[in-house]
Short mmCIF file of C-alpha atoms in Angstrom, two decimals:
data_model
loop_
_atom_site.label_atom_id
_atom_site.label_comp_id
_atom_site.label_asym_id
_atom_site.label_seq_id
_atom_site.Cartn_x
_atom_site.Cartn_y
_atom_site.Cartn_z
CA UNK A 13 -69.56 56.53 -36.42
CA UNK A 14 -67.07 55.85 -33.62
CA UNK A 15 -68.88 52.65 -32.68
CA UNK A 16 -68.89 51.43 -36.28
CA UNK A 17 -65.18 52.09 -36.73
CA UNK A 18 -64.40 50.34 -33.44
CA UNK A 19 -66.41 47.29 -34.47
CA UNK A 20 -64.81 47.24 -37.88
CA UNK A 21 -61.36 47.22 -36.33
CA UNK A 22 -62.22 44.17 -34.25
CA UNK A 23 -63.81 42.45 -37.24
CA UNK A 24 -60.64 42.92 -39.23
CA UNK A 25 -58.58 41.55 -36.35
CA UNK A 26 -60.80 38.50 -36.08
CA UNK A 27 -60.28 37.92 -39.79
CA UNK A 28 -56.51 37.78 -39.29
CA UNK A 29 -55.52 41.36 -40.09
CA UNK A 30 -51.80 42.04 -40.01
CA UNK A 31 -50.42 44.13 -37.19
CA UNK A 32 -49.19 47.57 -38.24
CA UNK A 33 -45.54 48.03 -39.04
CA UNK A 34 -43.51 49.25 -36.09
CA UNK A 35 -39.85 49.84 -35.41
CA UNK A 36 -39.76 47.04 -32.85
CA UNK A 37 -40.73 43.40 -32.65
CA UNK A 38 -43.88 42.25 -30.89
CA UNK A 39 -41.67 40.82 -28.14
CA UNK A 40 -40.12 44.23 -27.58
CA UNK A 41 -43.54 45.89 -27.47
CA UNK A 42 -44.73 43.57 -24.71
CA UNK A 43 -41.47 43.91 -22.82
CA UNK A 44 -41.86 47.69 -22.86
CA UNK A 45 -45.46 47.34 -21.66
CA UNK A 46 -44.27 45.24 -18.73
CA UNK A 47 -41.49 47.68 -17.84
CA UNK A 48 -43.98 50.53 -17.68
CA UNK A 49 -46.29 48.45 -15.49
CA UNK A 50 -43.38 47.76 -13.14
CA UNK A 51 -42.74 51.49 -12.86
CA UNK A 52 -46.34 51.96 -11.74
CA UNK A 53 -46.36 49.01 -9.33
CA UNK A 54 -44.87 48.55 -5.88
CA UNK A 55 -41.07 48.42 -5.85
CA UNK A 56 -40.52 44.67 -5.54
CA UNK A 57 -37.30 43.62 -7.31
CA UNK A 58 -37.81 39.93 -6.57
CA UNK A 59 -41.37 39.91 -7.83
CA UNK A 60 -40.52 41.87 -10.94
CA UNK A 61 -37.49 39.75 -11.78
CA UNK A 62 -39.95 36.85 -11.75
CA UNK A 63 -42.46 38.80 -13.88
CA UNK A 64 -39.78 39.66 -16.43
CA UNK A 65 -38.65 36.05 -16.58
CA UNK A 66 -42.15 34.58 -16.84
CA UNK A 67 -43.10 36.99 -19.63
CA UNK A 68 -39.88 36.03 -21.40
CA UNK A 69 -40.87 32.36 -21.07
CA UNK A 70 -44.33 33.06 -22.47
CA UNK A 71 -42.86 34.89 -25.45
CA UNK A 72 -40.14 32.31 -26.04
CA UNK A 73 -42.45 29.32 -25.82
CA UNK A 74 -44.94 30.91 -28.22
CA UNK A 75 -42.09 31.53 -30.66
CA UNK A 76 -40.48 28.12 -30.15
CA UNK A 77 -43.67 26.18 -30.83
CA UNK A 78 -43.35 27.19 -34.48
CA UNK A 79 -39.65 26.30 -34.72
CA UNK A 80 -38.56 22.76 -35.69
CA UNK A 81 -35.47 22.88 -33.46
CA UNK A 82 -36.18 25.14 -30.48
CA UNK A 83 -37.48 23.53 -27.30
CA UNK A 84 -39.97 25.43 -25.13
CA UNK A 85 -39.04 26.25 -21.54
CA UNK A 86 -42.33 25.27 -19.89
CA UNK A 87 -44.66 23.80 -22.51
CA UNK A 88 -44.24 20.04 -22.76
CA UNK A 89 -42.05 19.82 -19.69
CA UNK A 90 -42.21 19.02 -15.98
CA UNK A 91 -40.45 21.46 -13.66
CA UNK A 92 -40.25 20.67 -9.94
CA UNK A 93 -43.38 18.55 -10.07
CA UNK A 94 -45.44 20.88 -12.28
CA UNK A 95 -46.32 19.63 -15.76
CA UNK A 96 -47.48 21.72 -18.70
CA UNK A 97 -48.44 19.05 -21.27
CA UNK A 98 -47.51 19.53 -24.90
CA UNK A 99 -50.74 20.58 -26.66
CA UNK A 100 -49.62 19.36 -30.07
CA UNK A 101 -47.45 20.95 -32.73
CA UNK A 102 -49.25 23.93 -34.29
CA UNK A 103 -49.39 24.50 -38.01
CA UNK A 104 -49.61 27.83 -39.79
CA UNK A 105 -49.53 29.05 -43.36
CA UNK A 106 -48.09 32.34 -42.10
CA UNK A 107 -45.67 31.48 -39.29
CA UNK A 108 -44.67 35.08 -38.65
CA UNK A 109 -48.27 36.17 -38.09
CA UNK A 110 -49.05 33.08 -36.00
CA UNK A 111 -46.11 33.86 -33.76
CA UNK A 112 -47.16 37.49 -33.32
CA UNK A 113 -50.67 36.40 -32.42
CA UNK A 114 -49.66 33.64 -30.02
CA UNK A 115 -47.09 35.89 -28.32
CA UNK A 116 -49.58 38.73 -27.96
CA UNK A 117 -52.40 36.70 -26.44
CA UNK A 118 -50.03 34.86 -24.10
CA UNK A 119 -48.45 38.12 -22.94
CA UNK A 120 -51.79 39.90 -22.63
CA UNK A 121 -53.37 37.25 -20.44
CA UNK A 122 -50.30 36.76 -18.24
CA UNK A 123 -49.73 40.47 -17.61
CA UNK A 124 -53.44 41.07 -17.08
CA UNK A 125 -53.33 38.42 -14.35
CA UNK A 126 -50.12 39.64 -12.71
CA UNK A 127 -51.01 43.35 -12.52
CA UNK A 128 -54.75 43.22 -11.86
CA UNK A 129 -54.19 44.21 -8.21
CA UNK A 130 -51.34 46.65 -8.84
CA UNK A 131 -51.71 50.28 -7.70
CA UNK A 132 -51.28 51.06 -11.39
CA UNK A 133 -53.81 48.44 -12.50
CA UNK A 134 -56.13 50.83 -14.32
CA UNK A 135 -53.33 52.27 -16.43
CA UNK A 136 -51.82 48.82 -17.00
CA UNK A 137 -55.07 47.26 -18.23
CA UNK A 138 -55.66 50.18 -20.59
CA UNK A 139 -52.09 49.88 -21.85
CA UNK A 140 -52.48 46.19 -22.63
CA UNK A 141 -55.81 46.77 -24.40
CA UNK A 142 -54.37 49.61 -26.45
CA UNK A 143 -51.37 47.55 -27.48
CA UNK A 144 -53.54 44.63 -28.55
CA UNK A 145 -55.71 46.92 -30.66
CA UNK A 146 -52.64 48.58 -32.16
CA UNK A 147 -51.28 45.15 -33.07
CA UNK A 148 -54.58 44.29 -34.73
CA UNK A 149 -56.11 41.97 -32.13
CA UNK A 150 -59.28 42.01 -30.06
CA UNK A 151 -58.35 41.86 -26.35
CA UNK A 152 -61.88 40.68 -25.50
CA UNK A 153 -61.77 37.81 -27.98
CA UNK A 154 -63.16 34.58 -26.45
CA UNK A 155 -62.49 32.14 -29.29
CA UNK A 156 -60.06 32.25 -32.15
CA UNK A 157 -57.40 30.69 -34.27
CA UNK A 158 -54.92 27.99 -33.38
CA UNK A 159 -52.40 30.71 -32.51
CA UNK A 160 -54.94 32.40 -30.21
CA UNK A 161 -55.56 29.05 -28.51
CA UNK A 162 -51.84 28.45 -28.10
CA UNK A 163 -51.31 31.88 -26.55
CA UNK A 164 -54.11 31.29 -24.07
CA UNK A 165 -52.72 27.87 -23.20
CA UNK A 166 -49.20 29.17 -22.57
CA UNK A 167 -50.51 31.95 -20.32
CA UNK A 168 -52.69 29.48 -18.39
CA UNK A 169 -49.70 27.20 -17.84
CA UNK A 170 -47.59 30.06 -16.52
CA UNK A 171 -50.39 31.33 -14.28
CA UNK A 172 -50.90 27.85 -12.81
CA UNK A 173 -47.15 27.37 -12.50
CA UNK A 174 -46.90 30.67 -10.63
CA UNK A 175 -49.47 29.53 -8.10
CA UNK A 176 -47.14 26.80 -6.83
CA UNK A 177 -43.59 27.97 -7.61
CA UNK A 178 -42.77 29.07 -4.05
CA UNK A 179 -43.35 32.81 -4.51
CA UNK A 180 -46.61 32.82 -2.49
CA UNK A 181 -48.26 34.87 -5.22
CA UNK A 182 -51.77 34.00 -3.99
CA UNK A 183 -51.03 35.86 -0.74
CA UNK A 184 -49.43 38.91 -2.37
CA UNK A 185 -45.93 37.43 -1.92
CA UNK A 186 -46.07 37.89 1.85
CA UNK A 187 -43.52 36.23 4.11
CA UNK A 188 -44.81 33.01 5.62
CA UNK A 189 -42.28 32.37 8.38
CA UNK A 190 -39.82 35.21 8.76
CA UNK A 191 -40.01 37.46 11.83
CA UNK A 192 -37.42 40.15 12.69
CA UNK A 193 -35.54 39.76 15.96
CA UNK A 194 -34.95 43.50 16.40
CA UNK A 195 -37.62 46.08 17.20
CA UNK A 196 -38.02 48.86 14.63
CA UNK A 197 -35.64 51.80 14.40
CA UNK A 198 -37.20 55.27 14.09
CA UNK A 199 -34.75 57.27 11.91
CA UNK A 200 -36.25 60.61 13.02
CA UNK A 201 -35.13 59.91 16.59
CA UNK A 202 -31.47 59.91 17.69
CA UNK A 203 -29.45 56.74 18.10
CA UNK A 204 -30.57 53.14 18.03
CA UNK A 205 -31.43 52.49 21.68
CA UNK A 206 -33.64 49.41 21.32
CA UNK A 207 -31.61 47.18 19.01
CA UNK A 208 -31.04 43.72 20.46
CA UNK A 209 -28.67 42.10 17.95
CA UNK A 210 -26.28 44.32 15.92
CA UNK A 211 -25.78 41.52 13.39
CA UNK A 212 -29.44 41.05 12.43
CA UNK A 213 -31.87 42.96 10.24
CA UNK A 214 -33.90 45.74 11.81
CA UNK A 215 -37.17 47.18 10.47
CA UNK A 216 -37.64 50.93 10.15
CA UNK A 217 -40.48 52.86 11.74
CA UNK A 218 -41.48 55.60 9.30
CA UNK A 219 -44.11 58.31 9.66
CA UNK A 220 -44.68 58.08 5.91
CA UNK A 221 -43.25 55.42 3.65
CA UNK A 222 -43.14 56.06 -0.09
CA UNK A 223 -41.63 53.12 -1.91
CA UNK A 224 -39.08 53.26 -4.72
CA UNK A 225 -41.82 53.44 -7.33
CA UNK A 226 -43.41 56.48 -5.66
CA UNK A 227 -46.31 54.62 -4.03
CA UNK A 228 -47.37 55.60 -0.49
CA UNK A 229 -47.53 52.45 1.65
CA UNK A 230 -50.28 52.30 4.31
CA UNK A 231 -47.98 50.69 6.89
CA UNK A 232 -45.27 52.54 8.77
CA UNK A 233 -43.01 49.51 9.33
CA UNK A 234 -42.20 48.02 5.89
CA UNK A 235 -41.59 44.28 5.98
CA UNK A 236 -38.42 42.48 4.94
CA UNK A 237 -38.76 41.87 1.19
CA UNK A 238 -38.35 38.27 0.08
CA UNK A 239 -36.33 36.56 2.83
CA UNK A 240 -37.86 33.22 1.75
CA UNK A 241 -37.31 33.80 -1.98
CA UNK A 242 -34.82 30.94 -2.15
CA UNK A 243 -37.81 28.58 -2.42
CA UNK A 244 -38.92 30.05 -5.75
CA UNK A 245 -38.39 27.77 -8.75
CA UNK A 246 -35.35 29.10 -10.65
CA UNK A 247 -34.37 29.11 -14.31
CA UNK A 248 -30.92 27.51 -14.31
CA UNK A 249 -29.78 27.28 -10.68
CA UNK A 250 -29.10 23.65 -9.91
CA UNK A 251 -29.83 21.41 -6.95
CA UNK A 252 -26.08 20.88 -6.58
CA UNK A 253 -25.76 24.57 -5.67
CA UNK A 254 -28.54 24.43 -3.06
CA UNK A 255 -28.07 24.18 0.70
CA UNK A 256 -30.55 24.42 3.55
CA UNK A 257 -30.05 26.38 6.75
CA UNK A 258 -32.44 25.99 9.63
CA UNK A 259 -33.28 28.99 11.79
CA UNK A 260 -36.35 29.64 13.92
CA UNK A 261 -37.94 26.33 12.84
CA UNK A 262 -37.67 27.19 9.14
CA UNK A 263 -35.31 25.88 6.46
CA UNK A 264 -33.85 28.71 4.40
CA UNK A 265 -32.99 27.62 0.85
CA UNK A 266 -29.71 29.14 -0.35
CA UNK A 267 -28.02 28.76 -3.73
CA UNK A 268 -24.25 29.26 -3.97
CA UNK A 269 -23.96 30.21 -0.31
CA UNK A 270 -21.09 32.73 -0.02
CA UNK A 271 -20.78 32.21 3.72
CA UNK A 272 -21.59 34.64 6.51
CA UNK A 273 -20.89 38.37 6.29
CA UNK A 274 -18.62 40.02 8.87
CA UNK A 275 -20.10 39.80 12.35
CA UNK A 276 -19.56 42.23 15.19
CA UNK A 277 -18.57 40.86 18.57
CA UNK A 278 -19.83 43.66 20.84
CA UNK A 279 -17.99 42.26 23.86
CA UNK A 280 -14.46 41.60 22.62
CA UNK A 281 -14.41 43.14 19.15
CA UNK A 282 -12.81 39.92 17.91
CA UNK A 283 -13.54 37.60 15.01
CA UNK A 284 -14.58 39.54 11.93
CA UNK A 285 -15.51 42.69 13.87
CA UNK A 286 -12.75 44.68 12.15
CA UNK A 287 -14.29 44.04 8.74
CA UNK A 288 -17.77 44.82 10.06
CA UNK A 289 -16.60 48.20 11.36
CA UNK A 290 -14.65 48.96 8.19
CA UNK A 291 -17.50 48.04 5.83
CA UNK A 292 -20.16 50.13 7.51
CA UNK A 293 -17.75 53.02 8.00
CA UNK A 294 -17.16 52.95 4.25
CA UNK A 295 -20.90 53.35 3.65
CA UNK A 296 -20.98 56.45 5.86
CA UNK A 297 -17.84 57.96 4.35
CA UNK A 298 -18.85 57.31 0.77
CA UNK A 299 -22.14 59.10 1.36
CA UNK A 300 -20.04 62.27 1.68
CA UNK A 301 -18.98 61.75 -1.94
CA UNK A 302 -22.51 62.66 -3.04
CA UNK A 303 -21.67 66.34 -2.55
CA UNK A 304 -21.08 67.89 -6.01
CA UNK A 305 -19.54 71.02 -4.49
CA UNK A 306 -16.55 69.33 -2.82
CA UNK A 307 -14.35 70.11 -5.82
CA UNK A 308 -13.36 66.49 -6.52
CA UNK A 309 -13.34 65.67 -10.24
CA UNK A 310 -13.27 62.17 -11.72
CA UNK A 311 -12.59 60.79 -15.16
CA UNK A 312 -15.52 58.44 -15.70
CA UNK A 313 -14.44 57.27 -19.15
CA UNK A 314 -13.44 53.62 -19.76
CA UNK A 315 -9.84 54.83 -19.61
CA UNK A 316 -10.12 55.15 -15.84
CA UNK A 317 -13.00 52.95 -14.68
CA UNK A 318 -13.50 49.20 -14.96
CA UNK A 319 -11.16 46.40 -16.02
CA UNK A 320 -10.79 45.02 -12.50
CA UNK A 321 -7.95 42.50 -12.44
CA UNK A 322 -8.79 40.69 -9.21
CA UNK A 323 -11.86 40.26 -7.04
CA UNK A 324 -11.03 39.71 -3.39
CA UNK A 325 -12.75 38.19 -0.34
CA UNK A 326 -14.35 40.43 2.25
CA UNK A 327 -11.29 40.43 4.50
CA UNK A 328 -9.34 42.11 1.68
CA UNK A 329 -11.92 44.75 0.79
CA UNK A 330 -9.65 47.40 2.30
CA UNK A 331 -7.26 46.70 -0.60
CA UNK A 332 -10.01 46.69 -3.22
CA UNK A 333 -11.96 49.81 -2.22
CA UNK A 334 -10.53 53.24 -1.45
CA UNK A 335 -12.11 54.08 1.89
CA UNK A 336 -11.72 57.85 1.84
CA UNK A 337 -11.50 58.80 -1.85
CA UNK A 338 -13.90 56.23 -3.34
CA UNK A 339 -13.54 53.86 -6.25
CA UNK A 340 -11.90 50.47 -6.59
CA UNK A 341 -8.81 48.90 -8.15
CA UNK A 342 -10.15 48.95 -11.71
CA UNK A 343 -7.39 49.97 -14.11
CA UNK A 344 -9.53 51.09 -17.04
CA UNK A 345 -8.56 50.43 -20.64
CA UNK A 346 -6.17 52.53 -22.67
CA UNK A 347 -7.84 51.99 -26.04
CA UNK A 348 -11.22 51.19 -27.50
CA UNK A 349 -10.95 47.52 -28.59
CA UNK A 350 -13.07 48.16 -31.70
CA UNK A 351 -11.61 51.41 -33.02
CA UNK A 352 -8.13 51.09 -31.54
CA UNK A 353 -8.31 54.74 -30.53
CA UNK A 354 -7.59 55.96 -26.99
CA UNK A 355 -10.62 56.83 -24.89
CA UNK A 356 -11.30 60.51 -24.41
CA UNK A 357 -11.43 61.69 -20.82
CA UNK A 358 -14.86 62.48 -19.38
CA UNK A 359 -14.18 64.72 -16.40
CA UNK A 360 -17.18 65.30 -14.13
CA UNK A 361 -17.75 66.18 -10.47
CA UNK A 362 -17.53 63.04 -8.38
CA UNK A 363 -20.70 64.09 -6.55
CA UNK A 364 -22.73 64.23 -9.76
CA UNK A 365 -21.48 60.83 -10.90
CA UNK A 366 -22.10 59.11 -7.57
CA UNK A 367 -25.57 60.62 -7.14
CA UNK A 368 -26.62 59.51 -10.63
CA UNK A 369 -25.35 56.00 -9.93
CA UNK A 370 -27.06 55.90 -6.54
CA UNK A 371 -30.39 57.11 -7.88
CA UNK A 372 -30.33 54.76 -10.87
CA UNK A 373 -29.57 51.59 -8.93
CA UNK A 374 -31.18 52.48 -5.59
CA UNK A 375 -34.23 53.60 -7.56
CA UNK A 376 -35.99 56.88 -7.56
CA UNK A 377 -39.71 57.28 -8.30
CA UNK A 378 -41.05 55.67 -11.48
CA UNK A 379 -38.34 53.02 -11.45
CA UNK A 380 -38.51 49.68 -13.21
CA UNK A 381 -36.35 48.32 -10.31
CA UNK A 382 -32.84 46.88 -10.86
CA UNK A 383 -33.96 43.80 -12.84
CA UNK A 384 -35.89 46.09 -15.16
CA UNK A 385 -32.90 48.42 -15.47
CA UNK A 386 -30.99 45.63 -17.19
CA UNK A 387 -33.80 45.27 -19.72
CA UNK A 388 -33.77 49.00 -20.46
CA UNK A 389 -30.01 48.74 -20.99
CA UNK A 390 -30.51 45.70 -23.26
CA UNK A 391 -33.18 47.50 -25.27
CA UNK A 392 -30.94 50.52 -25.69
CA UNK A 393 -28.08 48.32 -26.89
CA UNK A 394 -30.44 46.53 -29.26
CA UNK A 395 -31.30 49.87 -30.86
CA UNK A 396 -27.67 50.76 -31.54
CA UNK A 397 -26.99 50.83 -35.29
CA UNK A 398 -23.62 49.08 -34.89
CA UNK A 399 -25.13 46.01 -33.23
CA UNK A 400 -25.04 42.87 -35.36
CA UNK A 401 -27.71 40.48 -34.15
CA UNK A 402 -25.98 37.12 -34.34
CA UNK A 403 -26.44 34.30 -31.83
CA UNK A 404 -23.33 34.30 -29.64
CA UNK A 405 -21.80 36.67 -32.17
CA UNK A 406 -21.63 33.99 -34.85
CA UNK A 407 -23.62 32.73 -37.81
CA UNK A 408 -26.26 34.51 -39.82
CA UNK A 409 -27.97 37.63 -38.61
CA UNK A 410 -31.19 37.03 -36.72
CA UNK A 411 -34.38 38.91 -37.39
CA UNK A 412 -35.53 41.30 -34.67
CA UNK A 413 -38.12 38.93 -33.22
CA UNK A 414 -35.81 35.94 -32.88
CA UNK A 415 -33.10 38.13 -31.39
CA UNK A 416 -35.44 39.70 -28.85
CA UNK A 417 -37.06 36.39 -27.93
CA UNK A 418 -33.72 34.75 -27.18
CA UNK A 419 -32.14 37.79 -25.55
CA UNK A 420 -35.11 38.32 -23.23
CA UNK A 421 -35.14 34.69 -22.16
CA UNK A 422 -31.41 34.74 -21.40
CA UNK A 423 -31.56 38.02 -19.48
CA UNK A 424 -34.89 37.22 -17.81
CA UNK A 425 -33.60 33.86 -16.62
CA UNK A 426 -30.41 35.46 -15.32
CA UNK A 427 -32.27 38.22 -13.45
CA UNK A 428 -34.69 35.71 -11.94
CA UNK A 429 -31.87 33.45 -10.75
CA UNK A 430 -29.87 36.38 -9.39
CA UNK A 431 -32.91 37.57 -7.43
CA UNK A 432 -33.44 34.10 -6.00
CA UNK A 433 -29.78 33.69 -5.04
CA UNK A 434 -29.34 37.20 -3.63
CA UNK A 435 -32.52 37.35 -1.58
CA UNK A 436 -32.02 33.79 -0.36
CA UNK A 437 -28.70 34.92 1.11
CA UNK A 438 -30.40 37.98 2.60
CA UNK A 439 -32.99 35.79 4.28
CA UNK A 440 -30.52 33.18 5.45
CA UNK A 441 -28.14 35.65 7.14
CA UNK A 442 -30.75 38.29 8.06
CA UNK A 443 -28.01 40.93 8.01
CA UNK A 444 -28.23 44.37 9.54
CA UNK A 445 -28.85 47.59 7.57
CA UNK A 446 -26.08 50.23 7.40
CA UNK A 447 -28.20 52.83 9.23
CA UNK A 448 -28.79 50.40 12.09
CA UNK A 449 -25.15 49.33 12.33
CA UNK A 450 -23.70 52.85 12.09
CA UNK A 451 -26.04 54.23 14.73
CA UNK A 452 -25.37 51.29 17.02
CA UNK A 453 -21.59 51.64 16.76
CA UNK A 454 -21.76 55.41 17.22
CA UNK A 455 -23.76 54.93 20.40
CA UNK A 456 -21.08 52.60 21.77
CA UNK A 457 -18.17 55.02 21.32
CA UNK A 458 -14.95 54.70 19.32
CA UNK A 459 -12.79 51.63 18.70
CA UNK A 460 -9.45 53.24 17.81
CA UNK A 461 -7.94 54.69 21.01
CA UNK A 462 -7.96 51.85 23.50
CA UNK A 463 -6.93 53.94 26.50
CA UNK A 464 -9.52 56.67 25.97
CA UNK A 465 -12.61 56.72 28.22
CA UNK A 466 -14.95 56.47 25.22
CA UNK A 467 -13.28 53.32 23.86
CA UNK A 468 -15.51 50.37 23.10
CA UNK A 469 -14.69 47.35 20.89
CA UNK A 470 -18.01 47.83 19.10
CA UNK A 471 -17.49 51.56 18.50
CA UNK A 472 -16.82 53.39 15.25
CA UNK A 473 -13.18 53.76 14.18
CA UNK A 474 -11.82 57.31 14.32
CA UNK A 475 -10.65 58.73 10.97
CA UNK A 476 -9.40 62.31 10.74
CA UNK A 477 -11.74 64.46 8.71
CA UNK A 478 -14.42 61.78 8.49
CA UNK A 479 -15.19 60.25 11.89
CA UNK A 480 -14.15 62.36 14.84
CA UNK A 481 -15.20 63.23 18.38
CA UNK A 482 -17.40 66.19 19.10
CA UNK A 483 -15.42 68.46 21.41
CA UNK A 484 -16.39 71.43 23.53
CA UNK A 485 -16.96 74.46 21.34
CA UNK A 486 -17.75 72.36 18.27
CA UNK A 487 -20.84 73.66 16.41
CA UNK A 488 -22.33 70.19 16.93
CA UNK A 489 -21.71 70.19 20.69
CA UNK A 490 -25.03 71.87 21.45
CA UNK A 491 -25.81 74.94 23.58
CA UNK A 492 -25.00 73.07 26.79
CA UNK A 493 -22.22 70.95 25.27
CA UNK A 494 -24.59 68.03 25.69
CA UNK A 495 -23.04 66.26 22.70
CA UNK A 496 -19.46 66.67 23.85
CA UNK A 497 -17.57 63.38 23.42
CA UNK A 498 -19.99 61.84 20.93
CA UNK A 499 -19.04 60.74 17.42
CA UNK A 500 -19.55 62.96 14.40
CA UNK A 501 -19.49 61.64 10.84
CA UNK A 502 -18.70 63.61 7.71
CA UNK A 503 -21.56 62.38 5.58
CA UNK A 504 -24.18 63.53 3.10
CA UNK A 505 -27.04 65.23 4.92
CA UNK A 506 -29.67 63.91 2.53
CA UNK A 507 -32.12 65.23 -0.07
CA UNK A 508 -33.94 67.49 2.39
CA UNK A 509 -30.94 69.82 2.33
CA UNK A 510 -30.81 70.25 -1.46
CA UNK A 511 -31.81 73.85 -2.10
CA UNK A 512 -32.39 73.48 -5.85
CA UNK A 513 -32.99 69.89 -7.06
CA UNK A 514 -32.78 71.02 -10.70
CA UNK A 515 -29.09 71.91 -10.42
#
């Protein structure tokens, strides 16, 4: 009986059965399927920004092929030397159903290809099959309607495009040229004794590495993620914004180059060393704000947070960020612009607020990574009953599918371009991690009291209550006072010291 019912379901799908009614569009369903696959994959923000964008292109192009005005993103166009020829304008007596079918088969084939080697591949493949069946389609279908053919064609174009778009997908997105100049840092050991350049990135040597998606990685020195990502074909970044920077016989592609970050001069402490010391000291000090028992309460309502009036260059960060108390110069807003009513205060422990922010954006297990976070936020906004789905807030209301198709393309393109621009800058400047910089400076001494014997221009600045010397008799001095004269930082001790993680 089960076999007969299963066959009947596929027969109905082949005959053009309508997908069941759901609360969300077919575009939303496939977006949610991708987000769950990202949560089960390796934590690769660059790769998943690209996946989110490419799925958005597949969905948009399948939708646009049935629209007399819309122009596809990839189909019928040539992008950086790759051409996806126009297959001809499709016809359909039921455009809505043709769109659902073309979108579904394009999404199914593309995602099946992208996640076939994922650590969550088994669950992902089952998820895609289940969704196809729920929508009324046969995932194993080998021939079909014009819409089926179009979906297959769009997926094939994107798969072929992805093989030459600069991401090195065929080789699991591995770096082709980049090599770190610093030997690895072992966080379980004290100090940073082997670092060679305090301005360059340093790998970490870990006994066990579990990535941000909860996957154990079989290598104990994780590689630099995406330093060559500037070569990936973008959505809207232009050639006018692109510059090339040669280092170690390789040209790093950089869009909208912001210029170098603060660099530490370990000999004189000159140049931008002051901003280097200040920035990394802020990271250490702000980690102490993760303590929910310090008694500090914040109003996190829009009345107190946001509405920044001026963004400043790095040399003025000390005016923008509050080094010891946290926060920035945002003034908040007195009233809700829609209701005209004042915002109610939302008073919470600073430690709770900062830990939630850190975990959400730095990614705990089962994360869809930062690019995916923006899609979860978009989907939540799309579900709000007060949202009016109008293009750019004007004109007639759009149906759910058209709204989702256009919103996903806009956000997917933005996330993809942001990933390219951000990781291109990371690769070009190869900048040091906070843990490496803080440990290096602490090992050098302090940079505040010039006449003291522990003064060094590359040392940490002394700040009462936050960065101080260990003195004889200090609990941190050790049984033989072996740590006397070293730096001590008031900082969060880390998750290993949380007694009850449910509180």
